[in-house]
Amino acid sequence: MRERTGVETVTGPIGDVGATLMHEHVFGLSPEILWNWPDIPEGWDVEHRAREAAARLEDLKRHGIDTIVDLTVVGLGRYVPAVQRVAELTEVNIVAATGLYTYDALPPYFGNRGPGSLFGGPDRLAEFFVRDIVEGIGRTGVRAGVLKCASDHLGMTKGCERVFRAVAEAHLETGVPISTHSHSASGGGLEQQRLLAGLGVDLSRVVIGHAGDSTDLAYLEELIANGSYLGMDRFGIETISPFEDRVRVVAELAARGHADRMVLSHDSYCFNDRFDADVVRHRHPNYHLLHISRDVLPELRRRGVTPGQIDQMLVANPRAILTRREARGAVPGGTS
């Protein structure tokens, strides 16, 4: 395929992303549930849910946000044709992701293939990720603009490590940036950085996701010193870290000169069949796409975060992350 310039979105490459939320989701789906029990109370109708999602994104646009990065990958119910329909109905740009989401073992399709598996053979993960970036996801033609990988409270399990190695290989081959899911309570971002750096990844091309769950400034500044961006990206999920702590940490890091290493987001969904929507609204009333625009930014300003620093976190940093593409060749000790 011919190389394209700009930032890849669901509707094609664009020149500038504008104000961007770097960690959101359009749809979180459970395909086997939907295939076998289609009459679940949540309901799944592509057109209905697409129009519902587009309406939420249009409201987000009215609140000053131009782009979201949809970090839904395999393991979270990625279904790009539905997201394409949403993109047709909204002016908000949507950047799609590739990668695989697991805290532990790989799905059997990959777990039963590759080094150390029951049947052996080549590890095809990186091949799939590169295809999503270079050719497009499935038959949609939508090219992924971000790589996603995860580890959590279990640490860097064998399955997680295989995903990280494949993500590093795809990153080095294509230049696409990496965004992670990390477990801040155990300092998991540092373990992720050590592995990725050892695989030849420039850590300035990595967003350590869910860093905003932590109030440990020493831990956060160590992640920054190693070169990565911090994903302050769970605003509204207050059972993990309350609003007061989240805004206090961002304001303090900005005061220490680190606005150039933070990005903001909610990790929210327009529709997610994995949670009871009524329970979520009751327990997390601020867990929605407008929370940052309506509540977080005014509070950050009140605490002395300047307009320039807010612009850095919402506009300049996402632009730098998403537009920089430097392929560097094969990963040392890679998967293929």
C-alpha positions as a printed NumPy array, in Angstrom:
array([[  0.   ,   0.   ,   0.   ],
       [  1.105,   3.533,  -0.734],
       [  2.328,   5.435,   2.337],
       [ -0.072,   8.147,   3.479],
       [  0.681,  11.287,   5.439],
       [ -1.192,  12.792,   8.359],
       [ -2.996,  11.096,  11.244],
       [ -5.007,   8.011,  10.326],
       [ -8.664,   8.197,  11.367],
       [-11.674,   6.   ,  10.719],
       [-12.599,   8.201,   7.735],
       [ -9.04 ,   8.559,   6.427],
       [ -5.923,  10.642,   7.123],
       [ -6.264,  14.188,   8.462],
       [ -3.736,  16.986,   8.841],
       [ -4.384,  18.003,  12.43 ],
       [ -6.271,  16.396,  15.314],
       [ -7.05 ,  19.545,  17.314],
       [ -8.198,  19.086,  20.925],
       [ -7.948,  15.355,  21.583],
       [ -8.988,  12.865,  24.254],
       [ -6.314,  10.176,  24.024],
       [ -8.033,   7.222,  25.714],
       [-11.709,   6.618,  25.002],
       [-13.895,   3.871,  23.532],
       [-16.837,   3.988,  21.16 ],
       [-18.187,   0.448,  21.651],
       [-17.24 ,  -2.314,  24.069],
       [-18.897,  -5.533,  22.894],
       [-19.12 ,  -9.193,  23.885],
       [-19.504, -10.938,  20.515],
       [-20.283, -14.437,  21.803],
       [-22.971, -13.062,  24.105],
       [-24.497, -11.04 ,  21.27 ],
       [-24.37 , -14.005,  18.854],
       [-25.995, -16.441,  21.27 ],
       [-28.314, -14.264,  23.363],
       [-29.272, -11.398,  21.062],
       [-32.198, -10.344,  23.264],
       [-30.062,  -9.319,  26.24 ],
       [-31.521,  -6.254,  27.995],
       [-28.692,  -3.995,  26.785],
       [-29.65 ,  -4.662,  23.171],
       [-27.431,  -4.302,  20.121],
       [-28.659,  -2.713,  16.945],
       [-25.868,  -1.19 ,  14.868],
       [-27.816,   1.755,  13.507],
       [-29.471,   2.613,  16.824],
       [-26.22 ,   2.414,  18.777],
       [-24.276,   4.269,  16.074],
       [-26.718,   7.187,  16.146],
       [-26.663,   7.188,  19.933],
       [-22.845,   7.268,  19.962],
       [-22.686,   9.95 ,  17.273],
       [-25.044,  12.167,  19.272],
       [-22.709,  11.892,  22.273],
       [-19.712,  12.74 ,  20.127],
       [-21.486,  15.72 ,  18.57 ],
       [-22.16 ,  16.999,  22.086],
       [-18.474,  16.517,  22.818],
       [-17.628,  18.563,  19.718],
       [-19.813,  21.392,  21.016],
       [-17.721,  21.267,  24.188],
       [-14.522,  21.88 ,  22.255],
       [-13.113,  18.406,  21.539],
       [-12.188,  17.543,  17.954],
       [-10.78 ,  14.008,  18.15 ],
       [-10.942,  10.888,  20.273],
       [ -8.527,   7.96 ,  20.215],
       [-10.6  ,   4.773,  20.403],
       [ -8.38 ,   2.276,  22.221],
       [-10.762,  -0.628,  21.71 ],
       [ -8.739,  -3.596,  20.452],
       [ -9.148,  -7.37 ,  20.239],
       [-10.169,  -8.517,  23.71 ],
       [-12.472,  -5.514,  24.201],
       [-14.93 ,  -6.277,  21.406],
       [-13.521,  -4.133,  18.602],
       [-15.977,  -3.945,  15.698],
       [-14.784,  -1.31 ,  13.256],
       [-17.729,  -1.425,  10.799],
       [-19.971,  -0.082,  13.568],
       [-17.444,   2.64 ,  14.379],
       [-17.325,   3.547,  10.694],
       [-21.064,   4.199,  10.819],
       [-20.562,   6.444,  13.851],
       [-17.824,   8.338,  12.019],
       [-20.219,   8.995,   9.133],
       [-22.615,  10.7  ,  11.558],
       [-20.249,  12.936,  13.53 ],
       [-17.668,  15.656,  12.938],
       [-15.463,  14.259,  15.702],
       [-12.409,  12.451,  14.34 ],
       [-11.951,   8.893,  15.594],
       [ -8.492,   7.269,  15.627],
       [ -8.666,   3.464,  15.665],
       [ -6.21 ,   1.201,  17.478],
       [ -4.678,  -2.218,  17.036],
       [ -3.243,  -4.548,  19.63 ],
       [ -4.605,  -7.066,  22.076],
       [ -6.076,  -6.591,  25.554],
       [ -5.341,  -9.17 ,  28.224],
       [ -4.088,  -9.103,  31.803],
       [ -2.9  , -12.701,  31.672],
       [ -3.298, -15.441,  29.043],
       [ -3.765, -14.886,  25.318],
       [ -7.008, -15.833,  23.556],
       [ -6.748, -19.481,  22.397],
       [ -6.318, -18.459,  18.745],
       [ -2.947, -16.978,  19.671],
       [ -2.316, -18.925,  22.881],
       [ -2.279, -22.229,  21.004],
       [  0.141, -20.885,  18.401],
       [  3.626, -19.518,  18.792],
       [  6.677, -20.177,  20.95 ],
       [  5.993, -22.204,  24.087],
       [  2.414, -23.004,  23.094],
       [  0.836, -26.457,  22.947],
       [  1.285, -26.733,  19.173],
       [  4.141, -24.297,  18.591],
       [  4.739, -22.537,  15.298],
       [  5.354, -18.863,  14.54 ],
       [  3.956, -16.034,  16.649],
       [  1.574, -14.143,  14.342],
       [  0.608, -11.281,  16.661],
       [  2.938,  -8.689,  15.142],
       [  1.836,  -9.736,  11.662],
       [ -1.795,  -8.997,  12.552],
       [ -0.936,  -5.644,  14.138],
       [  1.153,  -4.511,  11.17 ],
       [ -1.607,  -5.523,   8.767],
       [ -4.097,  -3.355,  10.705],
       [ -1.738,  -0.392,  10.405],
       [ -0.531,  -0.81 ,   6.824],
       [ -3.478,  -2.387,   4.993],
       [ -6.442,  -1.728,   7.266],
       [ -8.538,  -3.536,   9.866],
       [-10.425,  -6.509,   8.448],
       [-12.039,  -5.505,   5.162],
       [-12.874,  -1.962,   6.297],
       [ -9.83 ,  -0.177,   4.903],
       [ -9.557,   1.674,   8.228],
       [ -5.912,   1.923,   9.251],
       [ -4.994,   1.835,  12.92 ],
       [ -3.132,   4.892,  14.214],
       [ -2.151,   3.592,  17.674],
       [ -0.89 ,   0.319,  19.196],
       [ -2.415,  -0.873,  22.481],
       [ -1.09 ,  -3.346,  25.061],
       [ -1.92 ,  -4.055,  28.698],
       [ -0.694,  -5.451,  31.967],
       [ -2.388,  -5.15 ,  35.336],
       [ -2.181,  -6.413,  38.933],
       [ -0.789,  -9.776,  37.798],
       [  2.249,  -8.038,  36.354],
       [  3.968,  -8.94 ,  33.099],
       [  2.586, -12.443,  32.584],
       [  3.835, -14.623,  29.727],
       [  0.756, -13.729,  27.703],
       [  1.158, -10.008,  28.338],
       [  4.84 , -10.156,  27.462],
       [  4.057, -11.771,  24.121],
       [  1.67 ,  -8.907,  23.336],
       [  4.212,  -6.265,  24.396],
       [  6.91 ,  -7.898,  22.251],
       [  4.584,  -7.986,  19.247],
       [  3.505,  -4.384,  19.828],
       [  7.157,  -3.312,  20.012],
       [  7.886,  -5.152,  16.762],
       [  4.916,  -3.544,  14.993],
       [  5.864,  -0.137,  16.374],
       [  9.424,  -0.38 ,  15.129],
       [  8.249,  -1.522,  11.709],
       [  5.555,   1.145,  11.256],
       [  6.399,   4.029,  13.604],
       [  2.893,   4.02 ,  15.116],
       [  2.857,   5.156,  18.799],
       [  2.09 ,   2.851,  21.731],
       [ -0.515,   3.372,  24.447],
       [ -0.68 ,   1.004,  27.412],
       [ -3.051,  -0.035,  30.149],
       [ -1.035,  -0.101,  33.368],
       [ -1.628,  -0.868,  37.046],
       [ -0.443,   2.2  ,  38.915],
       [ -0.887,   0.765,  42.424],
       [  1.905,  -1.752,  41.783],
       [  4.089,   0.63 ,  39.747],
       [  3.337,  -1.389,  36.628],
       [  4.244,   1.428,  34.254],
       [  7.914,   1.058,  35.159],
       [  7.86 ,  -2.656,  34.328],
       [  6.278,  -1.811,  30.984],
       [  8.94 ,   0.799,  30.281],
       [ 11.775,  -1.586,  31.109],
       [ 10.467,  -4.224,  28.721],
       [  9.709,  -1.812,  25.873],
       [ 13.042,  -0.014,  26.208],
       [ 14.842,  -3.363,  26.153],
       [ 13.072,  -4.144,  22.899],
       [ 14.39 ,  -0.986,  21.281],
       [ 11.352,   1.253,  21.718],
       [ 11.961,   4.98 ,  22.209],
       [  9.941,   5.603,  25.376],
       [  8.978,   9.083,  24.177],
       [  6.695,   7.215,  21.735],
       [  4.802,   5.575,  24.604],
       [  1.809,   6.728,  26.666],
       [  1.658,   4.933,  30.02 ],
       [ -2.083,   4.611,  30.419],
       [ -3.93 ,   5.042,  33.722],
       [ -0.969,   6.803,  35.295],
       [ -3.563,   9.232,  36.629],
       [ -4.796,   6.54 ,  39.016],
       [ -1.679,   7.23 ,  41.107],
       [ -1.03 ,   9.977,  43.652],
       [  2.634,   8.945,  43.993],
       [  4.429,  11.895,  42.438],
       [  7.818,  10.194,  42.684],
       [  6.521,   7.257,  40.642],
       [  4.941,   9.556,  38.067],
       [  8.061,  11.691,  37.736],
       [ 10.156,   8.551,  37.238],
       [  7.917,   7.56 ,  34.326],
       [  8.366,  11.052,  32.903],
       [ 12.141,  10.99 ,  33.447],
       [ 12.264,   7.774,  31.43 ],
       [ 10.689,   9.684,  28.542],
       [  7.053,   8.593,  28.365],
       [  3.797,  10.503,  28.403],
       [  1.404,   9.985,  31.321],
       [ -2.173,   9.007,  30.539],
       [ -4.258,  11.004,  33.03 ],
       [ -7.152,   9.188,  31.519],
       [ -9.705,   7.886,  33.998],
       [-11.427,  11.088,  35.032],
       [-14.84 ,  10.103,  36.33 ],
       [-13.834,   6.685,  37.725],
       [-13.707,   7.852,  41.321],
       [-13.694,   4.474,  43.063],
       [-10.08 ,   4.098,  41.917],
       [ -9.034,   7.691,  42.526],
       [-11.412,  10.527,  43.437],
       [-11.826,  13.753,  41.491],
       [ -9.927,  15.762,  44.095],
       [ -6.841,  13.55 ,  43.857],
       [ -6.891,  13.382,  40.068],
       [ -7.034,  17.145,  39.541],
       [ -4.555,  17.794,  42.356],
       [ -1.963,  15.494,  40.782],
       [ -2.355,  17.011,  37.304],
       [ -2.123,  20.54 ,  38.725],
       [  0.967,  19.684,  40.77 ],
       [  2.732,  18.001,  37.865],
       [  1.905,  20.984,  35.657],
       [  3.327,  23.318,  38.329],
       [  6.51 ,  21.222,  38.262],
       [  6.831,  21.76 ,  34.517],
       [  5.422,  18.473,  33.239],
       [  2.429,  19.641,  31.191],
       [  4.399,  18.589,  28.124],
       [  4.217,  14.954,  29.305],
       [  0.522,  14.524,  30.144],
       [ -2.584,  13.744,  28.113],
       [ -6.172,  13.781,  29.402],
       [ -9.124,  11.436,  28.959],
       [-11.903,   9.423,  30.66 ],
       [-11.559,   5.814,  29.384],
       [-15.321,   6.003,  28.808],
       [-17.598,   4.191,  26.356],
       [-20.486,   5.403,  24.241],
       [-21.944,   1.91 ,  24.655],
       [-20.519,  -0.996,  26.629],
       [-22.435,  -4.232,  27.168],
       [-19.962,  -5.413,  29.818],
       [-21.402,  -3.188,  32.534],
       [-24.925,  -2.426,  33.709],
       [-25.484,   1.153,  32.502],
       [-27.797,   2.063,  35.392],
       [-25.299,   0.818,  37.977],
       [-22.464,   2.72 ,  36.276],
       [-24.482,   5.96 ,  36.226],
       [-25.267,   5.546,  39.926],
       [-21.742,   4.655,  41.07 ],
       [-19.853,   6.872,  38.616],
       [-22.081,   9.848,  37.748],
       [-19.173,  11.744,  36.186],
       [-17.975,   8.854,  34.031],
       [-18.88 ,  10.31 ,  30.643],
       [-17.314,  12.152,  27.718],
       [-18.158,  15.667,  28.92 ],
       [-16.638,  15.473,  32.402],
       [-13.249,  16.914,  31.416],
       [-14.749,  19.814,  29.465],
       [-17.416,  20.646,  32.044],
       [-15.691,  19.921,  35.345],
       [-12.003,  19.034,  35.105],
       [-10.721,  21.936,  33.011],
       [-12.47 ,  24.632,  35.097],
       [-11.042,  23.092,  38.268],
       [ -7.543,  22.883,  36.792],
       [ -7.763,  26.551,  35.825],
       [ -8.9  ,  27.408,  39.348],
       [ -5.793,  25.654,  40.682],
       [ -3.471,  27.715,  38.521],
       [ -3.037,  25.52 ,  35.453],
       [ -2.598,  28.008,  32.612],
       [ -4.432,  28.05 ,  29.262],
       [ -1.11 ,  27.256,  27.615],
       [ -0.634,  24.168,  29.783],
       [ -4.169,  22.972,  29.072],
       [ -3.565,  23.472,  25.358],
       [ -0.333,  21.488,  25.738],
       [ -2.137,  18.513,  27.292],
       [ -5.177,  18.558,  24.994],
       [ -3.718,  19.716,  21.672],
       [  0.074,  19.858,  21.386],
       [  0.905,  16.562,  23.101],
       [ -1.677,  14.472,  21.188],
       [ -0.525,  16.101,  17.952],
       [  3.086,  15.201,  18.701],
       [  2.203,  11.634,  19.675],
       [ -0.063,  10.872,  16.722],
       [  1.764,  12.627,  13.888],
       [  5.308,  11.436,  14.559],
       [  5.97 ,   8.265,  12.539],
       [  9.519,   6.896,  12.496],
       [  9.873,   3.259,  11.479],
       [ 13.147,   1.888,  12.837],
       [ 13.312,  -1.712,  11.643],
       [ 12.999,  -5.063,  13.367],
       [ 12.854,  -5.413,  17.131],
       [ 15.843,  -7.139,  18.779],
       [ 14.79 , -10.67 ,  19.713],
       [ 11.371, -10.066,  18.172],
       [  8.574, -12.479,  17.396],
       [  9.16 , -12.964,  13.688]])
